[in-house]
PDB file of C-alpha atoms and ligand atoms in Angstrom:
ATOM      1  CA  MET A   1    -153.909-181.959  28.295  1.00  0.00           C
ATOM      2  CA  ILE A   2    -154.367-179.706  31.290  1.00  0.00           C
ATOM      3  CA  ARG A   3    -156.915-180.445  34.155  1.00  0.00           C
ATOM      4  CA  LEU A   4    -159.021-177.691  35.521  1.00  0.00           C
ATOM      5  CA  ALA A   5    -161.086-178.287  38.812  1.00  0.00           C
ATOM      6  CA  ILE A   6    -164.128-176.137  39.149  1.00  0.00           C
ATOM      7  CA  GLN A   7    -166.861-176.294  41.818  1.00  0.00           C
ATOM      8  CA  LYS A   8    -169.412-179.136  41.175  1.00  0.00           C
ATOM      9  CA  SER A   9    -172.449-177.324  42.407  1.00  0.00           C
ATOM     10  CA  GLY A  10    -172.743-174.039  44.255  1.00  0.00           C
ATOM     11  CA  ARG A  11    -172.263-170.215  43.858  1.00  0.00           C
ATOM     12  CA  LEU A  12    -169.137-170.586  41.706  1.00  0.00           C
ATOM     13  CA  SER A  13    -170.356-173.189  39.258  1.00  0.00           C
ATOM     14  CA  GLU A  14    -172.399-171.215  36.752  1.00  0.00           C
ATOM     15  CA  ASP A  15    -170.055-168.550  36.222  1.00  0.00           C
ATOM     16  CA  SER A  16    -167.100-170.857  36.030  1.00  0.00           C
ATOM     17  CA  LEU A  17    -168.800-172.763  33.327  1.00  0.00           C
ATOM     18  CA  SER A  18    -169.802-169.742  31.429  1.00  0.00           C
ATOM     19  CA  LEU A  19    -166.170-168.476  31.616  1.00  0.00           C
ATOM     20  CA  ILE A  20    -164.770-171.440  30.180  1.00  0.00           C
ATOM     21  CA  ARG A  21    -167.424-171.538  27.361  1.00  0.00           C
ATOM     22  CA  GLU A  22    -166.858-167.648  26.557  1.00  0.00           C
ATOM     23  CA  CYS A  23    -163.222-168.705  26.028  1.00  0.00           C
ATOM     24  CA  GLY A  24    -164.320-170.672  23.082  1.00  0.00           C
ATOM     25  CA  ILE A  25    -164.005-173.970  24.810  1.00  0.00           C
ATOM     26  CA  SER A  26    -166.823-176.462  24.027  1.00  0.00           C
ATOM     27  CA  PHE A  27    -167.779-179.554  26.373  1.00  0.00           C
ATOM     28  CA  VAL A  28    -170.725-181.406  27.414  1.00  0.00           C
ATOM     29  CA  SER A  29    -171.415-181.097  31.133  1.00  0.00           C
ATOM     30  CA  SER A  30    -173.712-182.990  33.167  1.00  0.00           C
ATOM     31  CA  SER A  31    -174.348-182.783  36.950  1.00  0.00           C
ATOM     32  CA  TYR A  32    -173.813-186.276  37.803  1.00  0.00           C
ATOM     33  CA  LYS A  33    -170.350-186.728  36.165  1.00  0.00           C
ATOM     34  CA  LEU A  34    -167.173-186.099  37.828  1.00  0.00           C
ATOM     35  CA  LYS A  35    -165.195-184.948  34.807  1.00  0.00           C
ATOM     36  CA  THR A  36    -165.630-183.794  31.312  1.00  0.00           C
ATOM     37  CA  GLU A  37    -163.197-183.463  28.361  1.00  0.00           C
ATOM     38  CA  ALA A  38    -163.361-180.358  26.094  1.00  0.00           C
ATOM     39  CA  THR A  39    -163.940-181.287  22.443  1.00  0.00           C
ATOM     40  CA  ASN A  40    -161.725-178.257  20.975  1.00  0.00           C
ATOM     41  CA  PHE A  41    -159.061-177.558  23.476  1.00  0.00           C
ATOM     42  CA  PRO A  42    -156.675-179.859  25.534  1.00  0.00           C
ATOM     43  CA  LEU A  43    -158.740-179.335  28.653  1.00  0.00           C
ATOM     44  CA  GLU A  44    -160.293-181.868  31.109  1.00  0.00           C
ATOM     45  CA  ILE A  45    -162.731-180.204  33.753  1.00  0.00           C
ATOM     46  CA  LEU A  46    -163.022-181.970  37.225  1.00  0.00           C
ATOM     47  CA  TYR A  47    -166.137-181.158  39.270  1.00  0.00           C
ATOM     48  CA  LEU A  48    -165.213-181.016  43.091  1.00  0.00           C
ATOM     49  CA  ARG A  49    -166.450-179.325  46.354  1.00  0.00           C
ATOM     50  CA  ASP A  50    -164.937-176.005  46.535  1.00  0.00           C
ATOM     51  CA  ASP A  51    -162.862-176.619  49.810  1.00  0.00           C
ATOM     52  CA  ASP A  52    -161.054-179.523  47.970  1.00  0.00           C
ATOM     53  CA  ILE A  53    -159.865-177.364  45.194  1.00  0.00           C
ATOM     54  CA  PRO A  54    -156.776-175.648  46.575  1.00  0.00           C
ATOM     55  CA  GLY A  55    -155.334-178.784  48.094  1.00  0.00           C
ATOM     56  CA  TYR A  56    -155.904-180.847  44.917  1.00  0.00           C
ATOM     57  CA  VAL A  57    -154.161-178.084  42.769  1.00  0.00           C
ATOM     58  CA  GLN A  58    -151.277-177.905  45.365  1.00  0.00           C
ATOM     59  CA  ASP A  59    -150.886-181.761  44.972  1.00  0.00           C
ATOM     60  CA  GLY A  60    -151.021-181.777  41.338  1.00  0.00           C
ATOM     61  CA  VAL A  61    -154.355-183.870  41.068  1.00  0.00           C
ATOM     62  CA  ALA A  62    -155.495-180.950  39.115  1.00  0.00           C
ATOM     63  CA  ASP A  63    -153.366-178.551  37.252  1.00  0.00           C
ATOM     64  CA  LEU A  64    -155.743-175.440  37.576  1.00  0.00           C
ATOM     65  CA  GLY A  65    -158.762-174.624  39.645  1.00  0.00           C
ATOM     66  CA  VAL A  66    -161.311-171.879  39.980  1.00  0.00           C
ATOM     67  CA  VAL A  67    -162.138-170.930  43.624  1.00  0.00           C
ATOM     68  CA  GLY A  68    -163.076-168.093  46.056  1.00  0.00           C
ATOM     69  CA  GLN A  69    -160.024-166.249  47.536  1.00  0.00           C
ATOM     70  CA  ASN A  70    -161.583-166.795  50.787  1.00  0.00           C
ATOM     71  CA  VAL A  71    -161.345-170.549  50.478  1.00  0.00           C
ATOM     72  CA  LEU A  72    -157.749-170.201  48.946  1.00  0.00           C
ATOM     73  CA  VAL A  73    -156.533-168.037  51.717  1.00  0.00           C
ATOM     74  CA  GLU A  74    -158.132-170.022  54.538  1.00  0.00           C
ATOM     75  CA  ALA A  75    -156.394-173.134  52.988  1.00  0.00           C
ATOM     76  CA  GLY A  76    -153.022-171.315  53.550  1.00  0.00           C
ATOM     77  CA  LEU A  77    -152.349-171.479  49.736  1.00  0.00           C
ATOM     78  CA  PRO A  78    -152.608-167.721  48.330  1.00  0.00           C
ATOM     79  CA  GLU A  79    -149.371-168.274  46.353  1.00  0.00           C
ATOM     80  CA  LEU A  80    -151.444-170.572  43.973  1.00  0.00           C
ATOM     81  CA  GLU A  81    -153.403-167.507  42.615  1.00  0.00           C
ATOM     82  CA  VAL A  82    -152.718-166.543  39.052  1.00  0.00           C
ATOM     83  CA  GLU A  83    -155.617-164.461  37.771  1.00  0.00           C
ATOM     84  CA  PRO A  84    -158.720-162.729  39.335  1.00  0.00           C
ATOM     85  CA  LEU A  85    -161.717-163.649  37.617  1.00  0.00           C
ATOM     86  CA  GLY A  86    -164.008-160.845  38.656  1.00  0.00           C
ATOM     87  CA  PHE A  87    -167.214-162.773  39.793  1.00  0.00           C
ATOM     88  CA  SER A  88    -168.471-164.279  43.008  1.00  0.00           C
ATOM     89  CA  LYS A  89    -167.491-161.109  44.749  1.00  0.00           C
ATOM     90  CA  CYS A  90    -168.250-161.144  48.497  1.00  0.00           C
ATOM     91  CA  ARG A  91    -166.866-160.088  51.844  1.00  0.00           C
ATOM     92  CA  LEU A  92    -166.173-161.767  55.200  1.00  0.00           C
ATOM     93  CA  SER A  93    -167.421-159.856  57.917  1.00  0.00           C
ATOM     94  CA  LEU A  94    -167.663-159.653  61.887  1.00  0.00           C
ATOM     95  CA  ALA A  95    -171.245-159.249  63.074  1.00  0.00           C
ATOM     96  CA  VAL A  96    -172.584-158.816  66.683  1.00  0.00           C
ATOM     97  CA  PRO A  97    -176.113-159.051  68.110  1.00  0.00           C
ATOM     98  CA  ARG A  98    -177.960-156.002  67.243  1.00  0.00           C
ATOM     99  CA  GLY A  99    -178.667-154.887  70.794  1.00  0.00           C
ATOM    100  CA  GLU A 100    -175.080-155.218  71.645  1.00  0.00           C
ATOM    101  CA  ALA A 101    -172.811-152.202  72.265  1.00  0.00           C
ATOM    102  CA  TYR A 102    -169.567-152.180  69.770  1.00  0.00           C
ATOM    103  CA  ALA A 103    -167.186-149.475  69.351  1.00  0.00           C
ATOM    104  CA  SER A 104    -164.256-151.236  67.736  1.00  0.00           C
ATOM    105  CA  VAL A 105    -162.493-154.587  67.379  1.00  0.00           C
ATOM    106  CA  ALA A 106    -160.904-154.110  70.668  1.00  0.00           C
ATOM    107  CA  ASP A 107    -164.513-154.905  72.154  1.00  0.00           C
ATOM    108  CA  LEU A 108    -163.899-158.621  70.940  1.00  0.00           C
ATOM    109  CA  GLN A 109    -161.195-159.200  73.302  1.00  0.00           C
ATOM    110  CA  GLY A 110    -161.775-162.380  75.225  1.00  0.00           C
ATOM    111  CA  LYS A 111    -165.059-163.110  73.375  1.00  0.00           C
ATOM    112  CA  ASN A 112    -166.276-166.171  71.647  1.00  0.00           C
ATOM    113  CA  ILE A 113    -166.501-165.911  68.017  1.00  0.00           C
ATOM    114  CA  ALA A 114    -168.104-168.520  65.696  1.00  0.00           C
ATOM    115  CA  THR A 115    -166.625-168.806  62.072  1.00  0.00           C
ATOM    116  CA  SER A 116    -165.907-171.120  59.248  1.00  0.00           C
ATOM    117  CA  TYR A 117    -162.788-168.949  58.496  1.00  0.00           C
ATOM    118  CA  PRO A 118    -160.468-169.282  61.605  1.00  0.00           C
ATOM    119  CA  GLN A 119    -157.202-168.714  59.774  1.00  0.00           C
ATOM    120  CA  ILE A 120    -158.452-165.452  57.970  1.00  0.00           C
ATOM    121  CA  LEU A 121    -160.186-164.199  61.172  1.00  0.00           C
ATOM    122  CA  GLY A 122    -157.149-165.239  63.363  1.00  0.00           C
ATOM    123  CA  THR A 123    -154.779-163.298  61.193  1.00  0.00           C
ATOM    124  CA  TYR A 124    -157.127-160.226  61.096  1.00  0.00           C
ATOM    125  CA  LEU A 125    -157.518-160.247  64.981  1.00  0.00           C
ATOM    126  CA  ALA A 126    -153.986-160.690  65.554  1.00  0.00           C
ATOM    127  CA  GLY A 127    -153.290-157.824  63.289  1.00  0.00           C
ATOM    128  CA  HIS A 128    -155.465-155.606  65.514  1.00  0.00           C
ATOM    129  CA  GLY A 129    -153.956-156.979  68.647  1.00  0.00           C
ATOM    130  CA  VAL A 130    -157.045-158.793  69.779  1.00  0.00           C
ATOM    131  CA  GLN A 131    -157.131-162.213  71.435  1.00  0.00           C
ATOM    132  CA  ALA A 132    -160.507-163.959  71.069  1.00  0.00           C
ATOM    133  CA  ASN A 133    -161.810-167.640  71.358  1.00  0.00           C
ATOM    134  CA  LEU A 134    -162.519-168.913  67.831  1.00  0.00           C
ATOM    135  CA  HIS A 135    -165.155-171.673  67.388  1.00  0.00           C
ATOM    136  CA  THR A 136    -164.920-173.287  63.837  1.00  0.00           C
ATOM    137  CA  ILE A 137    -168.181-174.327  62.674  1.00  0.00           C
ATOM    138  CA  SER A 138    -168.851-175.255  59.175  1.00  0.00           C
ATOM    139  CA  GLY A 139    -172.224-174.069  58.412  1.00  0.00           C
ATOM    140  CA  SER A 140    -175.270-171.847  59.884  1.00  0.00           C
ATOM    141  CA  VAL A 141    -172.696-169.599  61.574  1.00  0.00           C
ATOM    142  CA  GLU A 142    -175.217-166.955  61.903  1.00  0.00           C
ATOM    143  CA  ILE A 143    -177.431-168.743  64.419  1.00  0.00           C
ATOM    144  CA  ALA A 144    -174.647-169.232  66.813  1.00  0.00           C
ATOM    145  CA  PRO A 145    -175.229-166.121  68.910  1.00  0.00           C
ATOM    146  CA  SER A 146    -178.885-166.666  69.164  1.00  0.00           C
ATOM    147  CA  ILE A 147    -178.336-170.205  70.654  1.00  0.00           C
ATOM    148  CA  GLY A 148    -175.765-169.098  72.938  1.00  0.00           C
ATOM    149  CA  LEU A 149    -172.773-170.479  71.273  1.00  0.00           C
ATOM    150  CA  ALA A 150    -170.920-167.359  70.591  1.00  0.00           C
ATOM    151  CA  ASP A 151    -170.890-163.585  71.228  1.00  0.00           C
ATOM    152  CA  ALA A 152    -170.095-162.668  67.772  1.00  0.00           C
ATOM    153  CA  ILE A 153    -169.640-164.347  64.253  1.00  0.00           C
ATOM    154  CA  CYS A 154    -167.480-163.892  61.237  1.00  0.00           C
ATOM    155  CA  ASP A 155    -169.062-164.967  58.003  1.00  0.00           C
ATOM    156  CA  ILE A 156    -169.687-164.327  54.302  1.00  0.00           C
ATOM    157  CA  VAL A 157    -171.916-161.439  53.837  1.00  0.00           C
ATOM    158  CA  SER A 158    -173.612-160.495  50.564  1.00  0.00           C
ATOM    159  CA  SER A 159    -176.947-158.693  51.090  1.00  0.00           C
ATOM    160  CA  GLY A 160    -176.848-158.422  54.896  1.00  0.00           C
ATOM    161  CA  SER A 161    -180.465-159.941  55.091  1.00  0.00           C
ATOM    162  CA  THR A 162    -179.380-163.161  56.710  1.00  0.00           C
ATOM    163  CA  LEU A 163    -177.673-161.181  59.344  1.00  0.00           C
ATOM    164  CA  LEU A 164    -180.776-158.885  59.726  1.00  0.00           C
ATOM    165  CA  GLY A 165    -182.963-162.140  60.101  1.00  0.00           C
ATOM    166  CA  ASN A 166    -180.892-163.468  62.947  1.00  0.00           C
ATOM    167  CA  GLY A 167    -180.702-160.260  64.779  1.00  0.00           C
ATOM    168  CA  LEU A 168    -177.268-159.416  63.949  1.00  0.00           C
ATOM    169  CA  ARG A 169    -175.322-156.199  62.971  1.00  0.00           C
ATOM    170  CA  GLU A 170    -172.157-156.126  60.534  1.00  0.00           C
ATOM    171  CA  VAL A 171    -169.601-154.358  62.324  1.00  0.00           C
ATOM    172  CA  GLU A 172    -166.129-154.976  60.429  1.00  0.00           C
ATOM    173  CA  THR A 173    -165.155-156.160  57.023  1.00  0.00           C
ATOM    174  CA  VAL A 174    -162.275-158.657  57.579  1.00  0.00           C
ATOM    175  CA  PHE A 175    -161.601-159.737  53.989  1.00  0.00           C
ATOM    176  CA  ARG A 176    -162.858-159.019  50.423  1.00  0.00           C
ATOM    177  CA  SER A 177    -162.921-162.026  47.981  1.00  0.00           C
ATOM    178  CA  GLU A 178    -163.820-162.772  44.429  1.00  0.00           C
ATOM    179  CA  ALA A 179    -163.239-165.901  42.340  1.00  0.00           C
ATOM    180  CA  VAL A 180    -159.694-166.501  41.161  1.00  0.00           C
ATOM    181  CA  LEU A 181    -157.846-168.836  38.835  1.00  0.00           C
ATOM    182  CA  ILE A 182    -155.010-171.066  40.523  1.00  0.00           C
ATOM    183  CA  ALA A 183    -152.422-173.142  39.238  1.00  0.00           C
ATOM    184  CA  ASN A 184    -149.986-175.773  40.407  1.00  0.00           C
ATOM    185  CA  ARG A 185    -146.524-174.193  41.050  1.00  0.00           C
ATOM    186  CA  ALA A 186    -144.654-176.989  39.011  1.00  0.00           C
ATOM    187  CA  LEU A 187    -146.496-177.208  35.644  1.00  0.00           C
ATOM    188  CA  SER A 188    -144.695-178.774  32.818  1.00  0.00           C
ATOM    189  CA  ALA A 189    -143.632-176.506  30.017  1.00  0.00           C
ATOM    190  CA  GLU A 190    -146.474-177.974  27.800  1.00  0.00           C
ATOM    191  CA  LYS A 191    -149.094-177.105  30.565  1.00  0.00           C
ATOM    192  CA  GLN A 192    -147.553-173.865  31.319  1.00  0.00           C
ATOM    193  CA  ALA A 193    -148.230-173.053  27.600  1.00  0.00           C
ATOM    194  CA  LEU A 194    -151.884-174.099  27.912  1.00  0.00           C
ATOM    195  CA  LEU A 195    -152.315-172.087  31.020  1.00  0.00           C
ATOM    196  CA  GLU A 196    -150.830-168.936  29.125  1.00  0.00           C
ATOM    197  CA  GLN A 197    -153.475-169.545  26.321  1.00  0.00           C
ATOM    198  CA  LEU A 198    -156.190-169.795  28.773  1.00  0.00           C
ATOM    199  CA  GLN A 199    -155.194-166.700  30.647  1.00  0.00           C
ATOM    200  CA  PHE A 200    -155.037-164.830  27.330  1.00  0.00           C
ATOM    201  CA  ARG A 201    -158.559-165.832  26.494  1.00  0.00           C
ATOM    202  CA  MET A 202    -159.935-165.027  29.999  1.00  0.00           C
ATOM    203  CA  GLN A 203    -158.349-161.660  29.909  1.00  0.00           C
ATOM    204  CA  ALA A 204    -160.070-160.918  26.584  1.00  0.00           C
ATOM    205  CA  VAL A 205    -163.333-162.179  27.889  1.00  0.00           C
ATOM    206  CA  ARG A 206    -162.937-160.103  31.024  1.00  0.00           C
ATOM    207  CA  ARG A 207    -161.959-156.912  28.978  1.00  0.00           C
ATOM    208  CA  ALA A 208    -164.851-157.483  26.683  1.00  0.00           C
ATOM    209  CA  ARG A 209    -167.281-157.785  29.593  1.00  0.00           C
ATOM    210  CA  ARG A 210    -166.225-154.523  31.052  1.00  0.00           C
ATOM    211  CA  ASN A 211    -166.654-152.523  27.615  1.00  0.00           C
ATOM    212  CA  LYS A 212    -169.350-151.683  25.264  1.00  0.00           C
ATOM    213  CA  TYR A 213    -169.235-150.674  21.529  1.00  0.00           C
ATOM    214  CA  ILE A 214    -170.839-147.406  20.949  1.00  0.00           C
ATOM    215  CA  VAL A 215    -172.150-145.922  17.635  1.00  0.00           C
ATOM    216  CA  LEU A 216    -173.769-142.552  17.317  1.00  0.00           C
ATOM    217  CA  ASN A 217    -174.292-139.747  14.962  1.00  0.00           C
ATOM    218  CA  ALA A 218    -173.107-136.220  15.747  1.00  0.00           C
ATOM    219  CA  PRO A 219    -172.974-133.030  13.951  1.00  0.00           C
ATOM    220  CA  VAL A 220    -169.491-132.084  12.569  1.00  0.00           C
ATOM    221  CA  ALA A 221    -169.393-129.190  14.938  1.00  0.00           C
ATOM    222  CA  SER A 222    -169.430-131.160  17.835  1.00  0.00           C
ATOM    223  CA  LEU A 223    -166.944-133.765  16.887  1.00  0.00           C
ATOM    224  CA  ASP A 224    -164.120-132.590  19.065  1.00  0.00           C
ATOM    225  CA  ALA A 225    -166.373-132.569  22.180  1.00  0.00           C
ATOM    226  CA  VAL A 226    -167.566-136.222  21.212  1.00  0.00           C
ATOM    227  CA  LYS A 227    -163.855-137.315  20.533  1.00  0.00           C
ATOM    228  CA  ALA A 228    -162.935-136.010  23.942  1.00  0.00           C
ATOM    229  CA  LEU A 229    -165.668-137.990  25.444  1.00  0.00           C
ATOM    230  CA  LEU A 230    -164.975-141.144  23.596  1.00  0.00           C
ATOM    231  CA  PRO A 231    -161.179-141.759  23.389  1.00  0.00           C
ATOM    232  CA  GLY A 232    -161.638-145.328  22.269  1.00  0.00           C
ATOM    233  CA  ILE A 233    -158.775-147.923  22.213  1.00  0.00           C
ATOM    234  CA  LYS A 234    -156.575-145.752  20.002  1.00  0.00           C
ATOM    235  CA  SER A 235    -158.906-143.167  18.711  1.00  0.00           C
ATOM    236  CA  PRO A 236    -162.685-143.337  17.591  1.00  0.00           C
ATOM    237  CA  THR A 237    -163.623-144.285  13.972  1.00  0.00           C
ATOM    238  CA  VAL A 238    -165.274-141.262  12.216  1.00  0.00           C
ATOM    239  CA  THR A 239    -167.256-141.751   8.990  1.00  0.00           C
ATOM    240  CA  PRO A 240    -169.307-139.121   7.027  1.00  0.00           C
ATOM    241  CA  LEU A 241    -173.048-139.395   6.929  1.00  0.00           C
ATOM    242  CA  ALA A 242    -174.895-139.008   3.597  1.00  0.00           C
ATOM    243  CA  GLU A 243    -176.481-135.878   5.189  1.00  0.00           C
ATOM    244  CA  GLN A 244    -174.232-132.968   4.896  1.00  0.00           C
ATOM    245  CA  GLY A 245    -172.690-131.808   8.246  1.00  0.00           C
ATOM    246  CA  TRP A 246    -173.202-134.957  10.048  1.00  0.00           C
ATOM    247  CA  VAL A 247    -170.699-137.836  11.102  1.00  0.00           C
ATOM    248  CA  SER A 248    -171.119-141.315  12.430  1.00  0.00           C
ATOM    249  CA  VAL A 249    -168.599-142.079  15.385  1.00  0.00           C
ATOM    250  CA  GLN A 250    -167.825-145.557  16.459  1.00  0.00           C
ATOM    251  CA  SER A 251    -165.690-146.312  19.701  1.00  0.00           C
ATOM    252  CA  VAL A 252    -165.496-148.478  22.855  1.00  0.00           C
ATOM    253  CA  VAL A 253    -166.646-147.086  26.225  1.00  0.00           C
ATOM    254  CA  ASN A 254    -166.032-148.563  29.817  1.00  0.00           C
ATOM    255  CA  GLU A 255    -169.241-149.837  31.284  1.00  0.00           C
ATOM    256  CA  ASP A 256    -168.626-148.208  34.508  1.00  0.00           C
ATOM    257  CA  ASP A 257    -168.417-144.713  32.744  1.00  0.00           C
ATOM    258  CA  PHE A 258    -171.309-145.678  30.351  1.00  0.00           C
ATOM    259  CA  TRP A 259    -174.278-143.552  31.688  1.00  0.00           C
ATOM    260  CA  HIS A 260    -172.240-140.784  32.495  1.00  0.00           C
ATOM    261  CA  VAL A 261    -170.707-140.558  29.054  1.00  0.00           C
ATOM    262  CA  THR A 262    -173.972-140.975  27.262  1.00  0.00           C
ATOM    263  CA  ASP A 263    -175.519-138.139  29.313  1.00  0.00           C
ATOM    264  CA  GLN A 264    -172.509-135.867  28.131  1.00  0.00           C
ATOM    265  CA  LEU A 265    -172.886-137.134  24.647  1.00  0.00           C
ATOM    266  CA  LYS A 266    -176.490-136.097  24.254  1.00  0.00           C
ATOM    267  CA  ALA A 267    -175.627-132.655  25.627  1.00  0.00           C
ATOM    268  CA  VAL A 268    -173.138-131.950  22.917  1.00  0.00           C
ATOM    269  CA  GLY A 269    -175.647-132.957  20.280  1.00  0.00           C
ATOM    270  CA  ALA A 270    -175.103-136.794  19.617  1.00  0.00           C
ATOM    271  CA  GLU A 271    -178.127-138.601  18.302  1.00  0.00           C
ATOM    272  CA  GLY A 272    -179.208-142.186  17.611  1.00  0.00           C
ATOM    273  CA  ILE A 273    -176.867-143.759  20.166  1.00  0.00           C
ATOM    274  CA  LEU A 274    -176.393-147.514  19.731  1.00  0.00           C
ATOM    275  CA  VAL A 275    -174.761-149.588  22.325  1.00  0.00           C
ATOM    276  CA  LEU A 276    -173.710-153.050  21.590  1.00  0.00           C
ATOM    277  CA  PRO A 277    -172.057-155.984  23.622  1.00  0.00           C
ATOM    278  CA  ILE A 278    -168.422-156.917  22.696  1.00  0.00           C
ATOM    279  CA  GLU A 279    -167.822-160.657  22.552  1.00  0.00           C
ATOM    280  CA  LYS A 280    -164.072-160.544  22.626  1.00  0.00           C
ATOM    281  CA  MET A 281    -161.340-157.789  23.258  1.00  0.00           C
ATOM    282  CA  ILE A 282    -157.791-158.612  22.341  1.00  0.00           C
ATOM    283  CA  SER A 283    -155.163-155.975  23.448  1.00  0.00           C
TER     284      SER A 283
HETATM  285  P1  LIG B  11    -169.235-176.731  48.348  1.00  0.00           P
HETATM  286  O1  LIG B  11    -170.478-177.703  48.554  1.00  0.00           O
HETATM  287  O2  LIG B  11    -168.701-176.863  47.006  1.00  0.00           O
HETATM  288  O3  LIG B  11    -168.391-176.876  49.469  1.00  0.00           O
HETATM  289  P2  LIG B  11    -170.060-174.166  49.763  1.00  0.00           P
HETATM  290  O4  LIG B  11    -171.562-174.185  50.204  1.00  0.00           O
HETATM  291  O5  LIG B  11    -168.911-174.285  50.576  1.00  0.00           O
HETATM  292  O6  LIG B  11    -169.960-175.246  48.459  1.00  0.00           O
HETATM  293  P3  LIG B  11    -171.020-171.828  48.182  1.00  0.00           P
HETATM  294  O7  LIG B  11    -172.193-171.289  48.947  1.00  0.00           O
HETATM  295  O8  LIG B  11    -171.435-172.469  46.780  1.00  0.00           O
HETATM  296  O9  LIG B  11    -169.949-172.762  48.878  1.00  0.00           O
HETATM  297  O10 LIG B  11    -169.941-170.644  47.690  1.00  0.00           O
HETATM  298  C1  LIG B  11    -168.791-170.785  46.851  1.00  0.00           C
HETATM  299  C2  LIG B  11    -168.108-169.481  46.992  1.00  0.00           C
HETATM  300  O11 LIG B  11    -168.823-168.542  46.395  1.00  0.00           O
HETATM  301  C3  LIG B  11    -167.690-169.021  48.570  1.00  0.00           C
HETATM  302  O12 LIG B  11    -166.475-169.698  48.921  1.00  0.00           O
HETATM  303  C4  LIG B  11    -167.559-167.563  48.051  1.00  0.00           C
HETATM  304  O13 LIG B  11    -166.039-167.439  47.645  1.00  0.00           O
HETATM  305  C5  LIG B  11    -168.594-167.296  46.953  1.00  0.00           C
HETATM  306  N1  LIG B  11    -169.557-166.799  47.631  1.00  0.00           N
HETATM  307  C6  LIG B  11    -170.304-167.108  48.733  1.00  0.00           C
HETATM  308  N2  LIG B  11    -171.404-166.429  49.011  1.00  0.00           N
HETATM  309  C7  LIG B  11    -171.376-165.476  47.928  1.00  0.00           C
HETATM  310  C8  LIG B  11    -172.308-164.463  47.776  1.00  0.00           C
HETATM  311  N3  LIG B  11    -173.437-164.496  48.479  1.00  0.00           N
HETATM  312  N4  LIG B  11    -172.202-163.815  46.606  1.00  0.00           N
HETATM  313  C9  LIG B  11    -171.159-163.953  45.893  1.00  0.00           C
HETATM  314  N5  LIG B  11    -170.137-164.883  46.109  1.00  0.00           N
HETATM  315  C10 LIG B  11    -170.371-165.713  47.242  1.00  0.00           C
HETATM  316 ZN1  LIG B  12    -167.391-175.391  50.402  1.00  0.00          ZN
END
């Protein structure tokens, strides 16, 4: 049995639960329970506040955890990371009041900065040779300048609309974060084997999310051009159509290249392009 800690309720919760489910692990979750046992994998899920997850994994209360790198690095435990998970991407940024002149980080010398991330910000400022007074506050950091508590802030930014609403301007990216899988450094051999099974499944789920299955018809004359656009995993599958001079081509395409590739496929004569989601992709 292995114990995985995830955020009880917040921005990481839903994606953490879907990732576990997409790994083929079934469980009943309810918002008021503290833990759940999976029915088809030796896994127990603990629901915790995200800030508590790195410490619990470090101490072995939980074997594994899903947490943002921002929280992990702030807790001083980056060495627990075993696998990036590709969701909850965000950045920690410095912001100053919009009217304020700002040329570079050096302008923050001696200033008061409010943040919930004193460790990460302290390291960043030290790296730029800047000394500032950091005021650690746990929430509503963005209102600090307007109430006279600070000259600048350092906080998580996603859209920037919260900053705008508080009359602030983003000036530096201090740290980029995403959700990661973390693990205790001294797992038993049995737990280590379960971790590896989980990692194998998570990687298959992530690869599948990044790729699409594509099926199309093309004239035989365009086949070389189509093959060059769709190299696939090994090479595309090509089968003849009942209609003379035409083939059906099946392959896998990276989601990032998808629109670009389909435009080019149409340009070389491909027709009837179908795109399907992939559930799992085993390398
Ligand atoms: P808790 O009650 O568990 O302490 P919290 O309020 O500290 O929750 P959330 O706001 O739920 O935390 O954010 C959890 C994590 O999600 C953050 O630490 C960060 O890694 C990530 N995150 C935060 N804001 C965003 C965002 N706007 N977009 C994507 N990810 C985000
Ligand atoms: Zn938190």
